[in-house]
C-alpha cells in the first residue's frame, strides 16, 4: 500500500473516531467544549471530503461509485438530522430527553456511514 494512501486512510479512521466519540460531546484535552452533536456536522463533512479525495485520487477497489452515492445521501439525510436534533436540544436547556435523542441520532448516523462504506471500514480495521 502506498504511503499516501495509508496516510489518507489513517486520517479517515481518525475522523470517524471523532464521529463516534461525539456521542459524549466534544473535548479538547480534558476540557469539554461542546455537547453531543455540537461539532458532528463539521467532522462528518471533513470525513466525507477525505473519502471523496481517496476515491477521486486513487479509485480503490473497495470504494465504488454506488458507495460514494450512498455516503452522499447519508450526509444529506442522517447528518442533517443530527444537526437538527442538536439544534432542538440546545433550545430546550437541560432537557435529558432531547440530549438522549441527539445521542440516538448520532449512533444511527454512524451505523449508516459504516454500512455505506463497508469495504472501506474492512480496510480501516486492518490498519494498525
mmCIF file of C-alpha atoms in Angstrom:
data_model
loop_
_atom_site.group_PDB
_atom_site.id
_atom_site.type_symbol
_atom_site.label_atom_id
_atom_site.label_comp_id
_atom_site.label_asym_id
_atom_site.label_seq_id
_atom_site.Cartn_x
_atom_site.Cartn_y
_atom_site.Cartn_z
ATOM 1 C CA UNK A 1 0.000 0.000 0.000
ATOM 2 C CA UNK A 2 1.334 3.397 -0.957
ATOM 3 C CA UNK A 3 2.351 5.713 1.846
ATOM 4 C CA UNK A 4 -0.027 8.460 0.648
ATOM 5 C CA UNK A 5 -2.999 6.089 0.576
ATOM 6 C CA UNK A 6 -2.100 4.760 4.015
ATOM 7 C CA UNK A 7 -1.838 8.311 5.385
ATOM 8 C CA UNK A 8 -5.211 9.200 3.896
ATOM 9 C CA UNK A 9 -6.775 6.037 5.347
ATOM 10 C CA UNK A 10 -5.348 6.876 8.783
ATOM 11 C CA UNK A 11 -6.830 10.384 8.541
ATOM 12 C CA UNK A 12 -10.226 8.913 7.579
ATOM 13 C CA UNK A 13 -10.051 6.498 10.504
ATOM 14 C CA UNK A 14 -9.173 9.311 12.947
ATOM 15 C CA UNK A 15 -12.059 11.467 11.737
ATOM 16 C CA UNK A 16 -14.520 8.575 12.026
ATOM 17 C CA UNK A 17 -13.338 8.021 15.610
ATOM 18 C CA UNK A 18 -14.221 11.684 16.275
ATOM 19 C CA UNK A 19 -17.707 10.989 14.889
ATOM 20 C CA UNK A 20 -18.104 8.022 17.239
ATOM 21 C CA UNK A 21 -16.817 9.970 20.235
ATOM 22 C CA UNK A 22 -19.163 12.870 19.528
ATOM 23 C CA UNK A 23 -21.891 10.945 21.366
ATOM 24 C CA UNK A 24 -20.311 12.213 24.586
ATOM 25 C CA UNK A 25 -19.662 15.733 23.369
ATOM 26 C CA UNK A 26 -16.565 17.478 22.069
ATOM 27 C CA UNK A 27 -13.418 17.567 24.157
ATOM 28 C CA UNK A 28 -10.095 19.337 23.776
ATOM 29 C CA UNK A 29 -7.733 17.534 26.080
ATOM 30 C CA UNK A 30 -9.671 17.048 29.297
ATOM 31 C CA UNK A 31 -11.921 20.090 28.806
ATOM 32 C CA UNK A 32 -15.417 19.645 27.418
ATOM 33 C CA UNK A 33 -16.092 22.310 24.791
ATOM 34 C CA UNK A 34 -19.359 21.095 23.302
ATOM 35 C CA UNK A 35 -22.431 18.984 23.916
ATOM 36 C CA UNK A 36 -23.232 15.787 21.973
ATOM 37 C CA UNK A 37 -23.770 16.693 18.334
ATOM 38 C CA UNK A 38 -22.158 20.115 18.621
ATOM 39 C CA UNK A 39 -19.355 19.555 16.095
ATOM 40 C CA UNK A 40 -20.745 16.415 14.439
ATOM 41 C CA UNK A 41 -21.645 18.155 11.182
ATOM 42 C CA UNK A 42 -18.133 19.612 10.826
ATOM 43 C CA UNK A 43 -16.457 16.242 11.418
ATOM 44 C CA UNK A 44 -18.910 14.476 9.085
ATOM 45 C CA UNK A 45 -18.192 16.952 6.276
ATOM 46 C CA UNK A 46 -14.453 16.519 6.836
ATOM 47 C CA UNK A 47 -14.900 12.716 6.748
ATOM 48 C CA UNK A 48 -16.864 12.926 3.509
ATOM 49 C CA UNK A 49 -14.250 15.180 1.884
ATOM 50 C CA UNK A 50 -11.433 12.761 2.789
ATOM 51 C CA UNK A 51 -13.357 9.768 1.432
ATOM 52 C CA UNK A 52 -14.098 11.675 -1.789
ATOM 53 C CA UNK A 53 -10.421 12.639 -2.052
ATOM 54 C CA UNK A 54 -9.441 8.975 -1.673
ATOM 55 C CA UNK A 55 -11.963 7.904 -4.300
ATOM 56 C CA UNK A 56 -11.138 10.621 -6.829
ATOM 57 C CA UNK A 57 -7.369 10.306 -6.483
ATOM 58 C CA UNK A 58 -6.873 6.550 -6.282
ATOM 59 C CA UNK A 59 -10.122 4.754 -7.276
ATOM 60 C CA UNK A 60 -9.555 1.866 -4.836
ATOM 61 C CA UNK A 61 -11.456 -1.365 -5.495
ATOM 62 C CA UNK A 62 -13.066 -1.236 -2.032
ATOM 63 C CA UNK A 63 -14.891 2.021 -2.906
ATOM 64 C CA UNK A 64 -17.469 2.071 -5.675
ATOM 65 C CA UNK A 65 -19.487 4.879 -7.170
ATOM 66 C CA UNK A 66 -22.598 3.393 -5.545
ATOM 67 C CA UNK A 67 -20.991 3.534 -2.100
ATOM 68 C CA UNK A 68 -20.000 7.159 -2.659
ATOM 69 C CA UNK A 69 -23.578 7.929 -3.703
ATOM 70 C CA UNK A 70 -24.878 6.218 -0.565
ATOM 71 C CA UNK A 71 -22.460 8.233 1.574
ATOM 72 C CA UNK A 72 -23.595 11.496 -0.005
ATOM 73 C CA UNK A 73 -27.226 10.527 0.617
ATOM 74 C CA UNK A 74 -26.403 9.755 4.252
ATOM 75 C CA UNK A 75 -24.675 13.123 4.569
ATOM 76 C CA UNK A 76 -27.783 14.872 3.260
ATOM 77 C CA UNK A 77 -30.213 12.896 5.404
ATOM 78 C CA UNK A 78 -28.711 11.419 8.582
ATOM 79 C CA UNK A 79 -26.073 14.062 9.270
ATOM 80 C CA UNK A 80 -28.606 16.803 8.665
ATOM 81 C CA UNK A 81 -30.879 15.039 11.172
ATOM 82 C CA UNK A 82 -28.075 15.098 13.757
ATOM 83 C CA UNK A 83 -27.706 18.844 13.241
ATOM 84 C CA UNK A 84 -31.471 19.323 13.597
ATOM 85 C CA UNK A 85 -31.604 17.203 16.777
ATOM 86 C CA UNK A 86 -28.679 19.149 18.226
ATOM 87 C CA UNK A 87 -30.332 22.497 17.488
ATOM 88 C CA UNK A 88 -33.533 21.252 19.152
ATOM 89 C CA UNK A 89 -31.600 20.072 22.207
ATOM 90 C CA UNK A 90 -29.968 23.451 22.777
ATOM 91 C CA UNK A 91 -33.356 25.174 22.536
ATOM 92 C CA UNK A 92 -34.582 23.071 25.444
ATOM 93 C CA UNK A 93 -31.894 23.677 28.057
ATOM 94 C CA UNK A 94 -31.231 20.772 30.432
ATOM 95 C CA UNK A 95 -33.667 18.503 28.631
ATOM 96 C CA UNK A 96 -32.356 14.976 29.181
ATOM 97 C CA UNK A 97 -34.826 13.579 26.648
ATOM 98 C CA UNK A 98 -33.590 15.896 23.881
ATOM 99 C CA UNK A 99 -29.927 15.125 24.630
ATOM 100 C CA UNK A 100 -30.750 11.426 24.564
ATOM 101 C CA UNK A 101 -32.373 11.863 21.152
ATOM 102 C CA UNK A 102 -29.187 13.518 19.858
ATOM 103 C CA UNK A 103 -27.118 10.542 21.053
ATOM 104 C CA UNK A 104 -29.500 8.094 19.377
ATOM 105 C CA UNK A 105 -29.434 10.013 16.100
ATOM 106 C CA UNK A 106 -25.612 10.138 16.185
ATOM 107 C CA UNK A 107 -25.439 6.376 16.740
ATOM 108 C CA UNK A 108 -27.833 5.813 13.831
ATOM 109 C CA UNK A 109 -25.855 8.126 11.527
ATOM 110 C CA UNK A 110 -22.559 6.413 12.438
ATOM 111 C CA UNK A 111 -24.046 2.985 11.731
ATOM 112 C CA UNK A 112 -25.354 4.198 8.376
ATOM 113 C CA UNK A 113 -21.968 5.652 7.399
ATOM 114 C CA UNK A 114 -20.292 2.381 8.353
ATOM 115 C CA UNK A 115 -22.900 0.445 6.377
ATOM 116 C CA UNK A 116 -22.481 2.674 3.306
ATOM 117 C CA UNK A 117 -18.714 2.196 3.267
ATOM 118 C CA UNK A 118 -18.454 -1.419 4.387
ATOM 119 C CA UNK A 119 -15.428 -2.235 2.186
ATOM 120 C CA UNK A 120 -13.555 0.853 3.338
ATOM 121 C CA UNK A 121 -14.137 0.014 7.002
ATOM 122 C CA UNK A 122 -12.804 -3.501 6.474
ATOM 123 C CA UNK A 123 -9.565 -1.938 5.213
ATOM 124 C CA UNK A 124 -9.528 0.547 8.120
ATOM 125 C CA UNK A 125 -9.876 -2.285 10.658
ATOM 126 C CA UNK A 126 -6.769 -3.944 9.188
ATOM 127 C CA UNK A 127 -4.743 -0.738 9.711
ATOM 128 C CA UNK A 128 -2.848 -0.897 12.959
#
